[in-house]
Short mmCIF file of C-alpha atoms and ligand atoms in Angstrom, two decimals:
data_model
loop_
_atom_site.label_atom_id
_atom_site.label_comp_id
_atom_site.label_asym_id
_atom_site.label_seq_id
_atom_site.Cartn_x
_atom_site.Cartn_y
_atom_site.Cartn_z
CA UNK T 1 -38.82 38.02 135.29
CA UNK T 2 -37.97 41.44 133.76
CA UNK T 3 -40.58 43.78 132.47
CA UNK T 4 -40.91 47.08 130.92
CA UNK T 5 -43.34 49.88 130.30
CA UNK T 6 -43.97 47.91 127.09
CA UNK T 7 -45.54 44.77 128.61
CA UNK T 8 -48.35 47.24 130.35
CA UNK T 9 -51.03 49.44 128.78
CA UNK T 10 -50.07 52.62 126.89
CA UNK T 11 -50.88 55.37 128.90
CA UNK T 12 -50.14 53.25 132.64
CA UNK T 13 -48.38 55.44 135.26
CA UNK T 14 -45.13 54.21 136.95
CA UNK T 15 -44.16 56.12 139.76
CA UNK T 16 -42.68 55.74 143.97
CA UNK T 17 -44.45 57.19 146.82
CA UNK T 18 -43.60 59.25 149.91
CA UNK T 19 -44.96 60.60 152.50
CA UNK T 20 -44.84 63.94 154.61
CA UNK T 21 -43.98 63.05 158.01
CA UNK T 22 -41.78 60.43 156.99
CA UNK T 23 -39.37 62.35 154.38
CA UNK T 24 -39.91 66.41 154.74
CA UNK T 25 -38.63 67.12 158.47
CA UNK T 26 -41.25 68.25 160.68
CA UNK T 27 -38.90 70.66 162.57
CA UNK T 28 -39.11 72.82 159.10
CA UNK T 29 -41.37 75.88 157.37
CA UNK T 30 -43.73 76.80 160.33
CA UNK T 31 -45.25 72.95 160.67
CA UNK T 32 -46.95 72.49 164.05
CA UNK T 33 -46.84 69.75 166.06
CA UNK T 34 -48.29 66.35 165.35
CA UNK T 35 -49.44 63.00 167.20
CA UNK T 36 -46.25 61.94 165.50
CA UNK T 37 -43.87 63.96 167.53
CA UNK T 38 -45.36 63.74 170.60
CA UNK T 39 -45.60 60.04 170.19
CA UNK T 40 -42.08 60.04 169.36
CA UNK T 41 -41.00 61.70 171.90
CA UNK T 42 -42.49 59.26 174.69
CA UNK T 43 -40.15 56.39 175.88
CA UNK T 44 -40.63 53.23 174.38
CA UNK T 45 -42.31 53.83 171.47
CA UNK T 46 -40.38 54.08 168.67
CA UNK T 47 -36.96 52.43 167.91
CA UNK T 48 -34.27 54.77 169.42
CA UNK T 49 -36.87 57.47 170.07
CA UNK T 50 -36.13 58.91 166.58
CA UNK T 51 -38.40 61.33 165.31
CA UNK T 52 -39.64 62.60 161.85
CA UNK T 53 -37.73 66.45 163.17
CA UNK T 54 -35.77 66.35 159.86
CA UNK T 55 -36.13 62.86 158.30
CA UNK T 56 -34.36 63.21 154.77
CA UNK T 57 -34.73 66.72 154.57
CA UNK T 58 -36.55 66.55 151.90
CA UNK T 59 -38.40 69.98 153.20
CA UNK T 60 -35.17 71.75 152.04
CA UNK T 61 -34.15 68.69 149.01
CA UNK T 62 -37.47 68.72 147.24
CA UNK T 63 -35.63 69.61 144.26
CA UNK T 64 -33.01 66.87 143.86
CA UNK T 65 -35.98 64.27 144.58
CA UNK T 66 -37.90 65.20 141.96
CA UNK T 67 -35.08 64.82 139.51
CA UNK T 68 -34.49 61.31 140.86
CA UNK T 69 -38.26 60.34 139.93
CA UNK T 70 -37.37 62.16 136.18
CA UNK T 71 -34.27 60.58 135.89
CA UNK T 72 -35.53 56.97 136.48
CA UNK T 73 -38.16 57.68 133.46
CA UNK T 74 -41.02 57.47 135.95
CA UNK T 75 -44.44 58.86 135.36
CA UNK T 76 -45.81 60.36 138.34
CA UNK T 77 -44.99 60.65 142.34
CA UNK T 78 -47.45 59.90 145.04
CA UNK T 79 -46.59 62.06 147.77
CA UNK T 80 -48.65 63.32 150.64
CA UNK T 81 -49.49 66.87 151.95
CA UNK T 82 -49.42 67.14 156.03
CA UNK T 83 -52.20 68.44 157.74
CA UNK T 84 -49.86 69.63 160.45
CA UNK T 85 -47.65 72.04 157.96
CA UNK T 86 -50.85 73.69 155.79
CA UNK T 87 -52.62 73.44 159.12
CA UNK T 88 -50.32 73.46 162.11
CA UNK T 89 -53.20 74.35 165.13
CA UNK T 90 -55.39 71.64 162.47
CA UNK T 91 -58.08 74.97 161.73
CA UNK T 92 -55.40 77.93 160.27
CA UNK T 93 -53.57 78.21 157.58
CA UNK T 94 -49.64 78.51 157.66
CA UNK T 95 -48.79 80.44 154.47
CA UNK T 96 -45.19 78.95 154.41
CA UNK T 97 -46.56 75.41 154.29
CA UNK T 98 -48.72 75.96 151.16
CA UNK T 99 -45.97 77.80 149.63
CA UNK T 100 -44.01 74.63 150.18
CA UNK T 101 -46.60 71.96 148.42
CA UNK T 102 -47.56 74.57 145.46
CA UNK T 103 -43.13 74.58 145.07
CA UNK T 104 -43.16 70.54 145.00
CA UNK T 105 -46.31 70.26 142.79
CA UNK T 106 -45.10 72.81 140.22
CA UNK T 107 -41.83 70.94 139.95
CA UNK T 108 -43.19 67.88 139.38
CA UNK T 109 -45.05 69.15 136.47
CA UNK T 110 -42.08 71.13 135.23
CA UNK T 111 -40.56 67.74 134.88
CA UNK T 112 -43.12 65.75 133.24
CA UNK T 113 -44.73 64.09 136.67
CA UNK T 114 -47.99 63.34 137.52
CA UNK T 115 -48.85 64.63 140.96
CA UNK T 116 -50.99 62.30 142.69
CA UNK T 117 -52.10 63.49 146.42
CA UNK T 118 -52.62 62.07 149.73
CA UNK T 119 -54.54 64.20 151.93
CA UNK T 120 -54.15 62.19 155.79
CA UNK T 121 -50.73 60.34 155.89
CA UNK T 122 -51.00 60.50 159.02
CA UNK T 123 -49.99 63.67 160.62
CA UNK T 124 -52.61 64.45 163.12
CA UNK T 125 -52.06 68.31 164.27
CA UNK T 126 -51.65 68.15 168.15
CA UNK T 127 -54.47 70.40 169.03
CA UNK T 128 -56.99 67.86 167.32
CA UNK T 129 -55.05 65.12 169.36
CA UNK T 130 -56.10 66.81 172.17
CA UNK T 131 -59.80 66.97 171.54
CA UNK T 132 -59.99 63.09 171.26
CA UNK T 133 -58.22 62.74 167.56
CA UNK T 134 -60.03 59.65 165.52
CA UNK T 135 -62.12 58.98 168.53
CA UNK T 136 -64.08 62.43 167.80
CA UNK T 137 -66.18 62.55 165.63
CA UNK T 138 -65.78 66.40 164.82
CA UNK T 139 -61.91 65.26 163.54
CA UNK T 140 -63.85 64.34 160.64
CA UNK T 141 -65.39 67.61 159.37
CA UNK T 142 -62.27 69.64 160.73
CA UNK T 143 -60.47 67.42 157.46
CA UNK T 144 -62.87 68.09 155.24
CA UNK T 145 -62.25 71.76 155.79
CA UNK T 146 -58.14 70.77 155.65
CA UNK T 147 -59.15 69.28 152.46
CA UNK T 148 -60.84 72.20 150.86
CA UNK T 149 -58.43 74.55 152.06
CA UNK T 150 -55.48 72.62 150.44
CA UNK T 151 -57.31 71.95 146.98
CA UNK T 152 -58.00 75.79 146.71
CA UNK T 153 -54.47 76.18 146.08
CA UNK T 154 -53.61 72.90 144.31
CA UNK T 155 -56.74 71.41 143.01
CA UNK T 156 -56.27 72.84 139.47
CA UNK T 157 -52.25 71.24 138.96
CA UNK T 158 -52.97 67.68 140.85
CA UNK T 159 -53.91 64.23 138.85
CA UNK T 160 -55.52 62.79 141.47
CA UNK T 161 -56.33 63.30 144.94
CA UNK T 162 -56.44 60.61 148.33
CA UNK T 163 -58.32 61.66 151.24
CA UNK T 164 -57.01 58.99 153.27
CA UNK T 165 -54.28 56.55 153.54
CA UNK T 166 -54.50 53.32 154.76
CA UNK T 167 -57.46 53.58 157.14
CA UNK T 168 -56.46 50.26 158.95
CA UNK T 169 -53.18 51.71 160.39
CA UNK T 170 -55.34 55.06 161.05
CA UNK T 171 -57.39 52.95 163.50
CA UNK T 172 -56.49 49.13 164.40
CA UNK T 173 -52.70 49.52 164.54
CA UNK T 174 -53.08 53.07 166.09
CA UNK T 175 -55.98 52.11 168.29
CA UNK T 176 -55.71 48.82 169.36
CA UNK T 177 -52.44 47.26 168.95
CA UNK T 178 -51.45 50.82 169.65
CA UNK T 179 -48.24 50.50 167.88
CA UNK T 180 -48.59 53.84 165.63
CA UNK T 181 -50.03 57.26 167.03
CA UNK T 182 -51.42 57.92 169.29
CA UNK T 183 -50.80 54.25 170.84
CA UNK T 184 -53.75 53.49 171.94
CA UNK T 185 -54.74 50.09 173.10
CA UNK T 186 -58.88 50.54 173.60
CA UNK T 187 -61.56 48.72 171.65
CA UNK T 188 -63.92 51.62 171.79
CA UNK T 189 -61.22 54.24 170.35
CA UNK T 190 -60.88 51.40 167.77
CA UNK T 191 -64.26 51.07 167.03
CA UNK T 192 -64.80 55.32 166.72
CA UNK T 193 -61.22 55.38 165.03
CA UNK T 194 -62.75 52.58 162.21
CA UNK T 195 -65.92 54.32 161.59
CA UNK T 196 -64.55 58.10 161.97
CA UNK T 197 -61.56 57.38 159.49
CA UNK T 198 -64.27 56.48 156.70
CA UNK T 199 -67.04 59.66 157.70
CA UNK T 200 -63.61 61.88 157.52
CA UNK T 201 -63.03 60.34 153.55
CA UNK T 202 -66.64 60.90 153.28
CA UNK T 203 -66.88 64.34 154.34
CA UNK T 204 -64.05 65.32 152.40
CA UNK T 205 -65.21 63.68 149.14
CA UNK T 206 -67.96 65.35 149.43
CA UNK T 207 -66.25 68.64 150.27
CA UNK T 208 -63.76 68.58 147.28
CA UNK T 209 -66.62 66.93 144.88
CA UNK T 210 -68.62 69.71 145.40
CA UNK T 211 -65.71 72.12 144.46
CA UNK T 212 -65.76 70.63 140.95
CA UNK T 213 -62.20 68.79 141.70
CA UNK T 214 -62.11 65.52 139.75
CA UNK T 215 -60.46 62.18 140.57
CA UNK T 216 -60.75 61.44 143.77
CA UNK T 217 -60.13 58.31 145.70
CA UNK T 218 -59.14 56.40 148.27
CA UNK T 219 -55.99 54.12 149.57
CA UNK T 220 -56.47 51.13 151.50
CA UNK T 221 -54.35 48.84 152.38
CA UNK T 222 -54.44 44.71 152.19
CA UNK T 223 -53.27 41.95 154.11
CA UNK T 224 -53.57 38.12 152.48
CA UNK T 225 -55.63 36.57 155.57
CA UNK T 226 -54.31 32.75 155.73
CA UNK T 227 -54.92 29.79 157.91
CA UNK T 228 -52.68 28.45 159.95
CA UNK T 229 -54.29 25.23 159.36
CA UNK T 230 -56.84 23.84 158.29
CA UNK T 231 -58.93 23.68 161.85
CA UNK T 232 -62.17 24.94 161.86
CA UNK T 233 -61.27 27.28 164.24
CA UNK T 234 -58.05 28.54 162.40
CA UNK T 235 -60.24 29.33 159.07
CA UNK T 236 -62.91 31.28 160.88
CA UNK T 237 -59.76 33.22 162.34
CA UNK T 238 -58.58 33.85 158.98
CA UNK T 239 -61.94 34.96 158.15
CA UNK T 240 -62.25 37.94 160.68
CA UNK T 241 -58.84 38.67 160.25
CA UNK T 242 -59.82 39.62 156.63
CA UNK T 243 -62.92 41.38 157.73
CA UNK T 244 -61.46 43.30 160.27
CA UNK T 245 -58.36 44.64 157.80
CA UNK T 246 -59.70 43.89 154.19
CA UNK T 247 -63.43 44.08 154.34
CA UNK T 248 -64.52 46.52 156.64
CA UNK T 249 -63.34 49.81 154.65
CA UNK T 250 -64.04 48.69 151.40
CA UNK T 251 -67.20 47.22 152.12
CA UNK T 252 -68.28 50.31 154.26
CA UNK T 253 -67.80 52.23 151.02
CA UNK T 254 -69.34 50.57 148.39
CA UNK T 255 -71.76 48.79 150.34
CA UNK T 256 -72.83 50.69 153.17
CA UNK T 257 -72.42 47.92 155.83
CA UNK T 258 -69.55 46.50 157.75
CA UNK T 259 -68.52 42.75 157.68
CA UNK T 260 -70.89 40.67 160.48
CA UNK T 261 -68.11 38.99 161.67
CA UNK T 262 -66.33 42.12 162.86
CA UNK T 263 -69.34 43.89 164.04
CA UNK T 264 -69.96 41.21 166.23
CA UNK T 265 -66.76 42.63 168.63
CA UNK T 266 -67.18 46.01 167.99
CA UNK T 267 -70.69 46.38 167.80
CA UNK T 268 -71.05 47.45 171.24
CA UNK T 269 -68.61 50.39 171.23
CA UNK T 270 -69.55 51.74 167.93
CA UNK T 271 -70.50 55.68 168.02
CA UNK T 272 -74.60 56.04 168.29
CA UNK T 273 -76.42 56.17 165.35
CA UNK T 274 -73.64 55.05 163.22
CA UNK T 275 -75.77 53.78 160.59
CA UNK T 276 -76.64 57.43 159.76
CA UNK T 277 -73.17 58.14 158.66
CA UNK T 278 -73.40 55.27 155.95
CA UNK T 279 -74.91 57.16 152.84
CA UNK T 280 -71.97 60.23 153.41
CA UNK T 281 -69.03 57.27 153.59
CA UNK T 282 -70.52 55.55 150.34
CA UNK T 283 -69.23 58.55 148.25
CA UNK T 284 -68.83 57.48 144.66
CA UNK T 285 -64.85 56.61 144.34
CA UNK T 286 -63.44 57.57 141.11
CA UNK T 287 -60.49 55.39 141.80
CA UNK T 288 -59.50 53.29 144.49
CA UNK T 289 -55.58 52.85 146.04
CA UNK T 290 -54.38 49.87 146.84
CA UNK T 291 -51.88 48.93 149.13
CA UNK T 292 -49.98 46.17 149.36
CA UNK T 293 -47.13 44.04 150.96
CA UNK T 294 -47.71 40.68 152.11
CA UNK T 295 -49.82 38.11 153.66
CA UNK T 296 -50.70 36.95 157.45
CA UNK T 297 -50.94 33.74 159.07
CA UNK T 298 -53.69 33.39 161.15
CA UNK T 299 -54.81 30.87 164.01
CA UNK T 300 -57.60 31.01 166.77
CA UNK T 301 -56.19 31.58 170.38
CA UNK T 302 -59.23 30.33 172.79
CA UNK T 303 -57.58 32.08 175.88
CA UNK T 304 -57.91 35.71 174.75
CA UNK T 305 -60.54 38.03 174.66
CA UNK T 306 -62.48 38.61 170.99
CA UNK T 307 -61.07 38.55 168.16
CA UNK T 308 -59.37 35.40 169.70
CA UNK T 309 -56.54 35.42 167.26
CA UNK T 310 -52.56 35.32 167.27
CA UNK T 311 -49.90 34.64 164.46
CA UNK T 312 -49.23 31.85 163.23
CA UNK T 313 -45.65 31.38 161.50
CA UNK T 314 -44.94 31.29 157.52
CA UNK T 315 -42.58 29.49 155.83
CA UNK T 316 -41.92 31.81 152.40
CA UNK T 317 -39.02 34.25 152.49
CA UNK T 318 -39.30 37.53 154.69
CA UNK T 319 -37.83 41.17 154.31
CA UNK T 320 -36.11 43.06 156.89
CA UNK T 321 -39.77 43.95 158.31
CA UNK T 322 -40.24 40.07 158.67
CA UNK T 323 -43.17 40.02 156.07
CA UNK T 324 -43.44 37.36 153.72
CA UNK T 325 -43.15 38.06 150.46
CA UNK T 326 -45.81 36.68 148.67
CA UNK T 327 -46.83 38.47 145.37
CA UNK T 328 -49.97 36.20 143.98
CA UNK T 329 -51.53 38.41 147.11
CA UNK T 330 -51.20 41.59 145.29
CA UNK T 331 -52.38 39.86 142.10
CA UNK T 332 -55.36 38.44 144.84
CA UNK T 333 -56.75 41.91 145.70
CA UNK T 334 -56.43 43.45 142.65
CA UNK T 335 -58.65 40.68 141.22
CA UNK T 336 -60.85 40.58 143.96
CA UNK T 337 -61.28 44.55 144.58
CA UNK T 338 -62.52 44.28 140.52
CA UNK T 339 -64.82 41.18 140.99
CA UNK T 340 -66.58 41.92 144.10
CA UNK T 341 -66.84 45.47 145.39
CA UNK T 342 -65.46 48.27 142.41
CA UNK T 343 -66.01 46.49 138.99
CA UNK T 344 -64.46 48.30 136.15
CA UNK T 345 -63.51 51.52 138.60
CA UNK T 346 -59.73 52.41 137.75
CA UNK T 347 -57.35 51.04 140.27
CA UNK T 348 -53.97 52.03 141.25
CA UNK T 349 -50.84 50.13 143.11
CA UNK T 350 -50.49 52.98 145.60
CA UNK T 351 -47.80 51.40 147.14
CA UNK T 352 -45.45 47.80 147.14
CA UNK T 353 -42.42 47.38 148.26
CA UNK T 354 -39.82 45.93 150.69
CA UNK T 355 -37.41 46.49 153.74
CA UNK T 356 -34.03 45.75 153.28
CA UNK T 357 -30.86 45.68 154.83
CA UNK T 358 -29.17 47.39 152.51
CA UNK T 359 -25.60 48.56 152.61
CA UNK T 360 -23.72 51.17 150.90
CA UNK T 361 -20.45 49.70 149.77
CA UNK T 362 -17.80 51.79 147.69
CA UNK T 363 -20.07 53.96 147.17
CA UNK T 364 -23.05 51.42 145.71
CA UNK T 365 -25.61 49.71 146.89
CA UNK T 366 -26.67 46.44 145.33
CA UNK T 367 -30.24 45.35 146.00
CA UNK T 368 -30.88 42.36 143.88
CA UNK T 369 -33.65 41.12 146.62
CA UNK T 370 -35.38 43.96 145.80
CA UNK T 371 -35.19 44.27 142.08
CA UNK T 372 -36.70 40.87 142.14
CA UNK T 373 -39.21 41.24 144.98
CA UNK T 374 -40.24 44.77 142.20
CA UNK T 375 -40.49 42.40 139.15
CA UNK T 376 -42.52 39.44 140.89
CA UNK T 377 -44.86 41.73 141.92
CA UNK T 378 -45.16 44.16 138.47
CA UNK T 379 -45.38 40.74 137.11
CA UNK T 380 -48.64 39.84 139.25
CA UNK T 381 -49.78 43.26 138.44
CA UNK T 382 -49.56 42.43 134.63
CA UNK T 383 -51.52 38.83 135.49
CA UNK T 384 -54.15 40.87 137.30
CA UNK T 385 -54.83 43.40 134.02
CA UNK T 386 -54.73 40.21 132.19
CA UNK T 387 -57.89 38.59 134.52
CA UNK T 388 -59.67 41.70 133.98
CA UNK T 389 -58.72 44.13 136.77
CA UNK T 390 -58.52 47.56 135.18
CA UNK T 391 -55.43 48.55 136.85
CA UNK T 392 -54.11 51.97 135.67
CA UNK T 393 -50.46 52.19 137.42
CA UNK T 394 -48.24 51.50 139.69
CA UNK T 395 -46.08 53.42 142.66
CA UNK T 396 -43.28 51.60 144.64
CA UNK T 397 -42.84 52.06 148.47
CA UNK T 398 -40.69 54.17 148.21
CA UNK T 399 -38.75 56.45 146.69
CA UNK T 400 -35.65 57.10 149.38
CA UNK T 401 -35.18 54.71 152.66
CA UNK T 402 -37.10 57.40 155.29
CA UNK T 403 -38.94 57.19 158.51
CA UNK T 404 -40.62 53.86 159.27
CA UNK T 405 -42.55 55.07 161.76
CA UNK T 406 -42.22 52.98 165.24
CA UNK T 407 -39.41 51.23 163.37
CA UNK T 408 -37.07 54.56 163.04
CA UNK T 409 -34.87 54.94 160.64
CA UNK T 410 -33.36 51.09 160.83
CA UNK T 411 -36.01 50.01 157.76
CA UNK T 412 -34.75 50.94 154.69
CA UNK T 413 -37.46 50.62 151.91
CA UNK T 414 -36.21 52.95 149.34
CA UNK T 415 -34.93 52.87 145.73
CA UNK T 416 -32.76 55.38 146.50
CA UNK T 417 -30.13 55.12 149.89
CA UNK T 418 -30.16 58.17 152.47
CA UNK T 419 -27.08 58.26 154.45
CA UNK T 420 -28.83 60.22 157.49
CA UNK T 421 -25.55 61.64 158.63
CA UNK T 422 -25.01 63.57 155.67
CA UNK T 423 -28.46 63.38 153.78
CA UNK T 424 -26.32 62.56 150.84
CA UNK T 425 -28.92 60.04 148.39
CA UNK T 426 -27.23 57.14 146.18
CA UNK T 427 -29.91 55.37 143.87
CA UNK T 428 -29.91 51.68 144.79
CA UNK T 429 -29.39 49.04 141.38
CA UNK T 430 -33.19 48.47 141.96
CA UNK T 431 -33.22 51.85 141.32
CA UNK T 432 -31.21 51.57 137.66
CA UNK T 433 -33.27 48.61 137.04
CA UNK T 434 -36.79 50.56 137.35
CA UNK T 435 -35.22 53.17 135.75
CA UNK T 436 -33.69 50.54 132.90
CA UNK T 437 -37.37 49.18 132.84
CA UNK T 438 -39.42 52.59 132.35
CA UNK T 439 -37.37 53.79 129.47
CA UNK T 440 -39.20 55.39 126.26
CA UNK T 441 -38.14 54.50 123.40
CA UNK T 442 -37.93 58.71 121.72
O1 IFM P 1 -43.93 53.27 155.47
C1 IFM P 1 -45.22 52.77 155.37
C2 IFM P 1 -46.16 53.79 154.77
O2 IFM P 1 -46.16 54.99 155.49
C3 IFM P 1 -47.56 53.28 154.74
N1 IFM P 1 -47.63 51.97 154.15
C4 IFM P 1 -46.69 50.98 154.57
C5 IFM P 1 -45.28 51.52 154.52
C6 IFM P 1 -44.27 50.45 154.98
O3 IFM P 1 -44.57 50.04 156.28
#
């Protein structure tokens, strides 16, 4: 199905993400040391070792990215500012690494962008690592200082501002899979992790809301929690699956609780007096981020410890990540963020997109997969406005292939190739076609 700007409401924003760690090179401009390069660094876990050290360069590139997002018609960028560069000890300032971010915001507004900002993507300076990371709870007020000290400078240029992304990663994947940093694998770090991640977007909300600074939000990501059959078992798997990565953050926001059925595994190693916290978390949003990429199939496993659960296998096609891709899910929480937890609050695709094996050939790179996987799920988007979700844009994941994290470079996501010899960027025909689809008509 192809789209355009036309088919959605005057005024929504179309736009790719980034983020800090995974495109700027941390080895650049005075940034300290993150739980990303030390977790890098270790053996075993990340896919050749590689680091985020120079990434795409984008540190020294900024310039020629920017024109990329202008010259494919888009509306605005989401990118993210790292705690590590503005912050590289995680308490003083490094005046090269706000120099940097004021640079990239003023040339996106030079060319016609909208700059909307993630505060956390996930660079965690060292020397908070160190003092317990997630797992204390002063990490959280330390970012709410990050976050004041960061809007001083670029509060008054920025459309909209993210404390947090993707609070999930932040603690299950980090915490208790311990895939992401710091690779932990502990169900009371997970349990502190889950509840500090939300007091640190409180904190900060509060913080910046009581600057004056308007629009501020959150970005969560979603996972479609399915069966793996219709067993009693497998649906009550499904079920805690989707309260342990879809329910907890959004209900500990807007409704001051966490889900029962999660609780009931990580009720014991919860922080004391948790409940307190509640009232600063529930900051009102003034927009909420989704994320979103595909959906999970779940099935009870008796012989391990709680949550009792392990994958179960799905049958629709899968990107290079091995995701399904299954766009009535974005369509799903967009409909269900609007029905049962945020009503007529404006919400944003923060991020959508897919991994793909993508080679450059005579100097091209044809992505059909992609351009439709973009247009299925723009076109679930659309059905989701149409039910009565009021969603005000939309940002692909992402704007050049870049760091996947544990995955290394291998996982190309973006619109635009980076050849990581050279740095050199080709836009992708995914790329033309966003770009074909965003045109104005002056
Ligand atoms: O690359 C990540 C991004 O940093 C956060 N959301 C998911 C993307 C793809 O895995």
């Amino acid at each position: 199905m192809v789209l355009s700007r036309f088919d959605f409401p005057e005024g929504f924003v179309f736009g790719a993400a980034t983020a800090a760690y995974q495109i700027e090179g941390s080895s650049f401009g005075g940034c300290g040391s993150s739980h990303w390069d030390t977790f890098s660094a270790t053996p075993g876990n990340v896919k050749g070792a590689e680091s985020g050290a120079i990434a795409c360069d984008h540190y020294h590139r900024w310039g020629d990215d920017l024109d990329l997002l202008r010259a494919a018609n888009m509306d605005g960028y989401r990118f993210s500012t790292s705690w590590a560069r503005v912050m590289p000890d995680g308490v003083t300032v490094n005046a090269d690494g706000m120099d940097f971010y004021e640079r990239l915001v003023d040339g996106m507004l030079e060319r016609g962008l909208k700059p909307f900002q993630t505060l956390y993507h996930w660079e965690l300076p060292s020397a908070l690592a160190d003092q317990g990371g997630w797992t204390n709870r002063d990490t959280c007020f330390r970012f709410a200082d990050f976050a004041e000290a960061i809007t001083r400078r670029l509060g008054d240029r920025v459309a909209a501002i993210a404390t947090i992304n993707e609070p999930w990663c932040v603690s299950w994947l980090s915490h208790f899979w311990g895939v992401h940093a710091p690779g932990q694998r502990d169900i009371r770090a997970t349990a502190r992790s889950m509840h500090h991640i939300l007091l640190a977007h409180g904190a900060a909300m509060e913080r910046l809301r009581s600057m004056g600074q308007p629009n501020l939000g959150i970005v969560l990501n979603f996972d479609y929690a399915q069966a793996a059959s219709d067993s009693a078992e497998d649906q009550k798997a499904a079920a805690l699956w989707d309260g342990i990565f879809n329910r907890w953050f959004i209900e500990g926001i807007t409704k001051g609780t966490y889900p029962a059925n999660v609780l009931e595994g990580l009720d014991p190693y919860m922080p004391a007096a948790w409940q307190d916290d509640m009232a600063l978390i529930g900051q009102r949003l003034d927009w909420l981020g989704v994320n979103y990429y595909t959906r999970h199939i779940n099935a009870h496993d008796a012989a391990a410890p709680w949550p009792h659960l392990k994958d179960g296998q799905g049958d629709l096609p899968k990107t290079q990540m091995g995701w399904e891709i299954y766009p009535d899910g974005l369509h799903h929480f967009l409909t269900r963020m609007a029905r049962d937890y945020v009503g007529d609050l404006p919400l944003y695709v923060t991020e959508n997109g897919m991994a793909n094996a993508d080679v450059l050939q005579d100097g091209a790179v044809s992505d059909d997969v992609r351009t439709d996987f973009l247009f299925s799920h723009l076109a679930a988007t659309k059905r989701a406005i149409a039910d009565g979700a009021n969603v005000k844009g939309f940002f692909y994941w992402s704007l050049l292939d870049n760091y996947e994290w544990a995955e290394g470079y291998e996982k190309r996501f973006g619109l635009v190739h980076v050849d990581y010899q050279t740095l050199a960027r080709v836009p992708k025909s995914s790329y033309h076609a966003y770009a074909r689809a965003l045109a104005k008509n002056d």
